[in-house]
Amino acid sequence: MIKCLLGNYLFLTKMIPRRYERLKRVLNQRQPDLTVLTEDVHKPHNLSAIIRTCDAVGVFAVHAVNRHSDTPTFSQVAQGSEKWVRLHSHPDIKTAIKYLQEQNHQVYAAHLSETAIDYRQVDYTQPTAILLGTEKWGVTEEASNLVDRHIMIPMQGMVQSLNVSVANAVILFEAQRQRLKAGLYDQVRLDPETYKQVIFEWGYPNIAAMYRRQGKPYPELGEKGEILATL
Ligand code: SAM
């Protein structure tokens, strides 16, 4: 284990090879064109469960609009998954949907409306964003008018809707099923620059933060994930 003392901080500049392999295996399967947009999903356990499912199916980044607070909080339900899935906050729902559409995503609102189609009818191998509505009131009228389509999970029970994180899981695992079949997890989907950046941040979060504070690019990693530069 190679250590480096900087100021009062001790940094490890080498990681266990098994850990590096694991980080790469997960990053190799991240899907930059499959994402979730939450509209005012504010309960920490719901947001946490959403992020945890996103991590499980290889979503690279989640988008959020929160009218009440800028910094979403996570509960134990997340199991640390918030470290592995990027979270982008947007000022309002219109900006968020426009941003995703400009990135060529079809934006589907999970929304039990009269025009909603069964969620299994969608082709999730195309760039896709799933919009999830707030716990009590669901997707706002504004958002429902801006998205490309509404999708719904058929319900046969007495209760009208599912918990938002459950709805997210049902839809994302259908997306995962389609993407596995299409071989989208068999090839690296992230661009090389982003890949290099993220693997460094995952492997060395404290050193990455230090480089960002100094406005410096991250150093290169060697074959076994060791930092090649002298800190
Ligand atoms: N009363 C709200 C409504 O009418 O939409 C219920 C909101 S539900 C608890 C929270 C979110 O979960 C919804 O906005 C939707 O995004 C998602 N959701 C829950 N059940 C769903 C279903 N059966 N089909 C599609 N989305 C669903």
mmCIF file of C-alpha atoms and ligand atoms in Angstrom:
data_model
loop_
_atom_site.group_PDB
_atom_site.id
_atom_site.type_symbol
_atom_site.label_atom_id
_atom_site.label_comp_id
_atom_site.label_asym_id
_atom_site.label_seq_id
_atom_site.Cartn_x
_atom_site.Cartn_y
_atom_site.Cartn_z
ATOM 1 C CA MET A 1 0.000 0.000 0.000
ATOM 2 C CA ILE A 2 1.584 3.317 -0.997
ATOM 3 C CA LYS A 3 0.786 6.287 1.216
ATOM 4 C CA CYS A 4 1.489 9.950 0.746
ATOM 5 C CA LEU A 5 1.371 12.580 3.490
ATOM 6 C CA LEU A 6 0.137 15.985 2.312
ATOM 7 C CA GLY A 7 -0.287 18.649 4.989
ATOM 8 C CA ASN A 8 -2.153 16.861 7.758
ATOM 9 C CA TYR A 9 -3.716 14.325 5.421
ATOM 10 C CA LEU A 10 -2.625 10.832 4.587
ATOM 11 C CA PHE A 11 -3.617 9.632 1.135
ATOM 12 C CA LEU A 12 -3.404 6.174 -0.379
ATOM 13 C CA THR A 13 -2.083 6.374 -3.936
ATOM 14 C CA LYS A 14 -2.587 2.737 -4.774
ATOM 15 C CA MET A 15 -5.687 0.597 -4.470
ATOM 16 C CA ILE A 16 -6.147 -3.131 -4.085
ATOM 17 C CA PRO A 17 -6.216 -4.582 -7.647
ATOM 18 C CA ARG A 18 -9.461 -6.442 -6.907
ATOM 19 C CA ARG A 19 -11.150 -3.160 -6.057
ATOM 20 C CA TYR A 20 -9.893 -1.510 -9.243
ATOM 21 C CA GLU A 21 -11.247 -4.441 -11.285
ATOM 22 C CA ARG A 22 -14.620 -4.118 -9.559
ATOM 23 C CA LEU A 23 -14.826 -0.355 -10.171
ATOM 24 C CA LYS A 24 -14.009 -0.930 -13.839
ATOM 25 C CA ARG A 25 -16.534 -3.752 -14.159
ATOM 26 C CA VAL A 26 -19.309 -1.477 -12.851
ATOM 27 C CA LEU A 27 -18.226 1.562 -14.859
ATOM 28 C CA ASN A 28 -17.933 -0.543 -18.037
ATOM 29 C CA GLN A 29 -21.670 -1.202 -17.778
ATOM 30 C CA ARG A 30 -22.873 2.328 -16.979
ATOM 31 C CA GLN A 31 -25.521 3.554 -19.402
ATOM 32 C CA PRO A 32 -25.133 7.290 -20.097
ATOM 33 C CA ASP A 33 -28.330 7.315 -22.178
ATOM 34 C CA LEU A 34 -30.676 5.839 -19.588
ATOM 35 C CA THR A 35 -31.717 8.217 -16.861
ATOM 36 C CA VAL A 36 -34.373 9.186 -14.358
ATOM 37 C CA LEU A 37 -35.755 12.659 -13.653
ATOM 38 C CA THR A 38 -37.485 13.140 -10.314
ATOM 39 C CA GLU A 39 -40.009 15.934 -9.944
ATOM 40 C CA ASP A 40 -40.093 16.954 -6.316
ATOM 41 C CA VAL A 41 -39.555 13.478 -4.945
ATOM 42 C CA HIS A 42 -38.525 14.727 -1.532
ATOM 43 C CA LYS A 43 -38.717 11.876 0.972
ATOM 44 C CA PRO A 44 -35.148 10.732 1.645
ATOM 45 C CA HIS A 45 -36.076 7.038 1.709
ATOM 46 C CA ASN A 46 -37.780 7.293 -1.706
ATOM 47 C CA LEU A 47 -34.937 9.187 -3.324
ATOM 48 C CA SER A 48 -32.496 6.745 -1.757
ATOM 49 C CA ALA A 49 -34.364 3.723 -3.073
ATOM 50 C CA ILE A 50 -34.534 5.322 -6.537
ATOM 51 C CA ILE A 51 -30.773 5.933 -6.583
ATOM 52 C CA ARG A 52 -30.067 2.420 -5.350
ATOM 53 C CA THR A 53 -32.114 0.906 -8.177
ATOM 54 C CA CYS A 54 -30.421 3.252 -10.661
ATOM 55 C CA ASP A 55 -27.043 1.976 -9.485
ATOM 56 C CA ALA A 56 -28.271 -1.616 -9.834
ATOM 57 C CA VAL A 57 -29.313 -1.222 -13.479
ATOM 58 C CA GLY A 58 -26.314 0.891 -14.468
ATOM 59 C CA VAL A 59 -27.847 4.359 -14.708
ATOM 60 C CA PHE A 60 -24.945 6.802 -14.868
ATOM 61 C CA ALA A 61 -26.699 9.980 -13.702
ATOM 62 C CA VAL A 62 -30.037 10.959 -12.191
ATOM 63 C CA HIS A 63 -31.687 14.354 -12.655
ATOM 64 C CA ALA A 64 -33.766 16.077 -10.015
ATOM 65 C CA VAL A 65 -35.961 19.109 -9.586
ATOM 66 C CA ASN A 66 -36.684 20.008 -5.991
ATOM 67 C CA ARG A 67 -38.764 23.061 -5.249
ATOM 68 C CA HIS A 68 -38.225 22.842 -1.509
ATOM 69 C CA SER A 69 -34.527 22.160 -1.100
ATOM 70 C CA ASP A 70 -31.409 22.252 -3.250
ATOM 71 C CA THR A 71 -29.624 19.446 -1.484
ATOM 72 C CA PRO A 72 -31.428 16.148 -1.478
ATOM 73 C CA THR A 73 -30.761 13.990 1.547
ATOM 74 C CA PHE A 74 -30.358 10.254 1.511
ATOM 75 C CA SER A 75 -31.302 7.655 4.073
ATOM 76 C CA GLN A 76 -29.686 4.339 4.912
ATOM 77 C CA VAL A 77 -31.873 2.827 2.202
ATOM 78 C CA ALA A 78 -29.359 4.171 -0.342
ATOM 79 C CA GLN A 79 -26.604 1.913 1.099
ATOM 80 C CA GLY A 80 -24.041 4.387 -0.219
ATOM 81 C CA SER A 81 -25.299 4.133 -3.812
ATOM 82 C CA GLU A 82 -25.401 7.954 -4.014
ATOM 83 C CA LYS A 83 -21.587 7.786 -4.305
ATOM 84 C CA TRP A 84 -21.839 5.824 -7.545
ATOM 85 C CA VAL A 85 -24.655 7.633 -9.355
ATOM 86 C CA ARG A 86 -24.270 11.277 -10.320
ATOM 87 C CA LEU A 87 -27.072 13.608 -9.340
ATOM 88 C CA HIS A 88 -27.810 16.728 -11.384
ATOM 89 C CA SER A 89 -30.171 19.297 -9.908
ATOM 90 C CA HIS A 90 -32.142 21.568 -12.230
ATOM 91 C CA PRO A 91 -33.869 24.825 -11.265
ATOM 92 C CA ASP A 92 -37.265 23.830 -12.674
ATOM 93 C CA ILE A 93 -39.000 21.043 -14.548
ATOM 94 C CA LYS A 94 -39.120 22.885 -17.880
ATOM 95 C CA THR A 95 -35.339 23.384 -17.881
ATOM 96 C CA ALA A 96 -34.759 19.761 -16.884
ATOM 97 C CA ILE A 97 -36.978 18.270 -19.603
ATOM 98 C CA LYS A 98 -35.542 20.611 -22.251
ATOM 99 C CA TYR A 99 -31.997 19.656 -21.213
ATOM 100 C CA LEU A 100 -32.741 15.935 -21.587
ATOM 101 C CA GLN A 101 -34.572 16.365 -24.882
ATOM 102 C CA GLU A 102 -31.665 18.381 -26.257
ATOM 103 C CA GLN A 103 -29.480 15.409 -25.377
ATOM 104 C CA ASN A 104 -31.736 13.323 -27.649
ATOM 105 C CA HIS A 105 -33.525 11.541 -24.825
ATOM 106 C CA GLN A 106 -37.145 10.533 -25.240
ATOM 107 C CA VAL A 107 -38.703 11.716 -21.998
ATOM 108 C CA TYR A 108 -41.415 9.390 -20.675
ATOM 109 C CA ALA A 109 -43.535 10.470 -17.732
ATOM 110 C CA ALA A 110 -44.548 7.597 -15.492
ATOM 111 C CA HIS A 111 -48.035 8.980 -15.182
ATOM 112 C CA LEU A 112 -51.416 7.279 -14.919
ATOM 113 C CA SER A 113 -53.171 9.474 -17.471
ATOM 114 C CA GLU A 114 -55.762 8.579 -20.094
ATOM 115 C CA THR A 115 -53.160 8.743 -22.849
ATOM 116 C CA ALA A 116 -50.572 6.597 -21.050
ATOM 117 C CA ILE A 117 -49.330 3.466 -22.788
ATOM 118 C CA ASP A 118 -48.206 0.286 -21.056
ATOM 119 C CA TYR A 119 -44.570 0.770 -19.929
ATOM 120 C CA ARG A 120 -43.587 -2.474 -21.730
ATOM 121 C CA GLN A 121 -44.422 -0.947 -25.120
ATOM 122 C CA VAL A 122 -41.466 1.429 -24.970
ATOM 123 C CA ASP A 123 -38.119 0.796 -26.682
ATOM 124 C CA TYR A 124 -35.670 1.502 -23.847
ATOM 125 C CA THR A 125 -32.626 0.741 -25.972
ATOM 126 C CA GLN A 126 -33.024 4.289 -27.324
ATOM 127 C CA PRO A 127 -31.819 7.233 -25.206
ATOM 128 C CA THR A 128 -34.474 7.359 -22.493
ATOM 129 C CA ALA A 129 -35.375 9.469 -19.476
ATOM 130 C CA ILE A 130 -38.111 8.407 -17.057
ATOM 131 C CA LEU A 131 -39.899 11.216 -15.241
ATOM 132 C CA LEU A 132 -41.238 10.318 -11.794
ATOM 133 C CA GLY A 133 -43.758 12.505 -9.987
ATOM 134 C CA THR A 134 -43.906 13.678 -6.420
ATOM 135 C CA GLU A 135 -45.139 11.307 -3.719
ATOM 136 C CA LYS A 136 -48.532 12.858 -3.078
ATOM 137 C CA TRP A 137 -49.629 14.608 -6.242
ATOM 138 C CA GLY A 138 -47.742 12.832 -8.987
ATOM 139 C CA VAL A 139 -46.440 14.448 -12.193
ATOM 140 C CA THR A 140 -47.436 18.127 -12.542
ATOM 141 C CA GLU A 141 -49.635 19.257 -15.416
ATOM 142 C CA GLU A 142 -46.773 21.388 -16.731
ATOM 143 C CA ALA A 143 -44.427 18.390 -16.895
ATOM 144 C CA SER A 144 -47.080 16.095 -18.322
ATOM 145 C CA ASN A 145 -47.512 18.523 -21.249
ATOM 146 C CA LEU A 146 -43.773 18.824 -21.912
ATOM 147 C CA VAL A 147 -42.772 15.161 -22.066
ATOM 148 C CA ASP A 148 -42.840 12.961 -25.175
ATOM 149 C CA ARG A 149 -45.217 10.291 -23.830
ATOM 150 C CA HIS A 150 -46.914 9.005 -20.717
ATOM 151 C CA ILE A 151 -46.334 5.439 -19.583
ATOM 152 C CA MET A 152 -48.088 3.438 -16.890
ATOM 153 C CA ILE A 153 -47.727 0.209 -14.991
ATOM 154 C CA PRO A 154 -51.119 -1.512 -15.112
ATOM 155 C CA MET A 155 -52.771 -1.757 -11.690
ATOM 156 C CA GLN A 156 -55.381 -4.308 -10.662
ATOM 157 C CA GLY A 157 -55.672 -3.559 -6.948
ATOM 158 C CA MET A 158 -57.666 -1.243 -4.730
ATOM 159 C CA VAL A 159 -54.868 1.314 -4.395
ATOM 160 C CA GLN A 160 -54.468 3.551 -7.434
ATOM 161 C CA SER A 161 -50.687 3.874 -7.615
ATOM 162 C CA LEU A 162 -47.409 2.315 -6.551
ATOM 163 C CA ASN A 163 -44.832 3.884 -4.309
ATOM 164 C CA VAL A 164 -42.641 6.066 -6.553
ATOM 165 C CA SER A 165 -39.470 4.058 -5.945
ATOM 166 C CA VAL A 166 -41.291 0.819 -6.748
ATOM 167 C CA ALA A 167 -42.614 2.280 -10.013
ATOM 168 C CA ASN A 168 -39.041 3.337 -10.819
ATOM 169 C CA ALA A 169 -37.750 -0.194 -10.212
ATOM 170 C CA VAL A 170 -40.432 -1.858 -12.318
ATOM 171 C CA ILE A 171 -39.718 0.407 -15.298
ATOM 172 C CA LEU A 172 -35.930 0.375 -14.987
ATOM 173 C CA PHE A 173 -35.738 -3.411 -14.820
ATOM 174 C CA GLU A 174 -37.724 -3.610 -18.050
ATOM 175 C CA ALA A 175 -35.186 -1.171 -19.525
ATOM 176 C CA GLN A 176 -32.371 -3.368 -18.194
ATOM 177 C CA ARG A 177 -33.984 -6.491 -19.703
ATOM 178 C CA GLN A 178 -34.165 -4.845 -23.137
ATOM 179 C CA ARG A 179 -30.653 -3.428 -22.921
ATOM 180 C CA LEU A 180 -29.159 -6.761 -21.831
ATOM 181 C CA LYS A 181 -30.826 -8.407 -24.832
ATOM 182 C CA ALA A 182 -29.493 -5.704 -27.144
ATOM 183 C CA GLY A 183 -25.943 -6.147 -25.785
ATOM 184 C CA LEU A 184 -25.745 -2.599 -24.420
ATOM 185 C CA TYR A 185 -24.010 -3.804 -21.253
ATOM 186 C CA ASP A 186 -21.348 -5.655 -23.255
ATOM 187 C CA GLN A 187 -19.598 -2.533 -24.513
ATOM 188 C CA VAL A 188 -18.239 0.528 -22.703
ATOM 189 C CA ARG A 189 -20.800 3.278 -23.249
ATOM 190 C CA LEU A 190 -19.099 6.223 -21.526
ATOM 191 C CA ASP A 191 -16.830 8.478 -23.561
ATOM 192 C CA PRO A 192 -13.119 7.980 -22.696
ATOM 193 C CA GLU A 193 -12.710 11.392 -21.006
ATOM 194 C CA THR A 194 -15.672 10.870 -18.670
ATOM 195 C CA TYR A 195 -14.548 7.311 -17.988
ATOM 196 C CA LYS A 196 -11.082 8.455 -16.891
ATOM 197 C CA GLN A 197 -12.514 11.175 -14.713
ATOM 198 C CA VAL A 198 -15.060 8.959 -12.983
ATOM 199 C CA ILE A 199 -12.742 6.021 -12.339
ATOM 200 C CA PHE A 200 -10.331 8.432 -10.636
ATOM 201 C CA GLU A 201 -13.128 9.949 -8.530
ATOM 202 C CA TRP A 202 -14.425 6.501 -7.538
ATOM 203 C CA GLY A 203 -10.984 5.160 -6.713
ATOM 204 C CA TYR A 204 -9.571 8.219 -4.957
ATOM 205 C CA PRO A 205 -12.435 10.490 -3.832
ATOM 206 C CA ASN A 206 -10.300 12.550 -1.428
ATOM 207 C CA ILE A 207 -7.437 13.077 -3.842
ATOM 208 C CA ALA A 208 -9.941 13.910 -6.602
ATOM 209 C CA ALA A 209 -11.498 16.575 -4.362
ATOM 210 C CA MET A 210 -8.054 18.021 -3.698
ATOM 211 C CA TYR A 211 -7.290 18.233 -7.446
ATOM 212 C CA ARG A 212 -10.654 19.896 -8.082
ATOM 213 C CA ARG A 213 -10.013 22.457 -5.348
ATOM 214 C CA GLN A 214 -6.671 23.252 -6.989
ATOM 215 C CA GLY A 215 -8.304 23.402 -10.437
ATOM 216 C CA LYS A 216 -5.879 20.773 -11.733
ATOM 217 C CA PRO A 217 -6.661 17.815 -14.027
ATOM 218 C CA TYR A 218 -6.544 14.384 -12.407
ATOM 219 C CA PRO A 219 -3.310 12.422 -12.840
ATOM 220 C CA GLU A 220 -3.137 9.269 -14.955
ATOM 221 C CA LEU A 221 -3.668 5.829 -13.454
ATOM 222 C CA GLY A 222 -1.430 2.866 -14.145
ATOM 223 C CA GLU A 223 -2.507 -0.616 -15.187
ATOM 224 C CA LYS A 224 -3.371 -1.638 -11.637
ATOM 225 C CA GLY A 225 -5.139 1.599 -10.804
ATOM 226 C CA GLU A 226 -2.164 3.214 -9.064
ATOM 227 C CA ILE A 227 -1.636 6.962 -9.338
ATOM 228 C CA LEU A 228 1.296 7.582 -11.677
ATOM 229 C CA ALA A 229 2.057 11.181 -10.641
ATOM 230 C CA THR A 230 3.795 12.253 -7.427
ATOM 231 C CA LEU A 231 1.322 14.152 -5.271
HETATM 232 N N1 SAM B 1 -51.783 10.550 -6.521
HETATM 233 C C1 SAM B 1 -50.609 10.526 -7.329
HETATM 234 C C2 SAM B 1 -50.979 10.517 -8.817
HETATM 235 O O1 SAM B 1 -52.155 10.630 -9.090
HETATM 236 O O2 SAM B 1 -50.107 10.443 -9.674
HETATM 237 C C3 SAM B 1 -49.780 9.334 -6.967
HETATM 238 C C4 SAM B 1 -48.348 9.594 -7.059
HETATM 239 S S1 SAM B 1 -47.359 8.113 -7.011
HETATM 240 C C5 SAM B 1 -47.366 7.700 -5.353
HETATM 241 C C6 SAM B 1 -45.777 8.821 -7.295
HETATM 242 C C7 SAM B 1 -45.231 8.606 -8.663
HETATM 243 O O3 SAM B 1 -44.956 7.218 -8.851
HETATM 244 C C8 SAM B 1 -46.129 8.975 -9.808
HETATM 245 O O4 SAM B 1 -46.099 10.329 -10.103
HETATM 246 C C9 SAM B 1 -45.539 8.142 -10.941
HETATM 247 O O5 SAM B 1 -44.424 8.780 -11.480
HETATM 248 C C10 SAM B 1 -45.116 6.876 -10.226
HETATM 249 N N2 SAM B 1 -46.129 5.800 -10.302
HETATM 250 C C11 SAM B 1 -46.751 5.178 -9.286
HETATM 251 N N3 SAM B 1 -47.562 4.216 -9.723
HETATM 252 C C12 SAM B 1 -47.459 4.211 -11.072
HETATM 253 C C13 SAM B 1 -48.048 3.418 -12.099
HETATM 254 N N4 SAM B 1 -48.893 2.440 -11.832
HETATM 255 N N5 SAM B 1 -47.708 3.693 -13.376
HETATM 256 C C14 SAM B 1 -46.820 4.673 -13.663
HETATM 257 N N6 SAM B 1 -46.234 5.438 -12.724
HETATM 258 C C15 SAM B 1 -46.546 5.218 -11.450
#
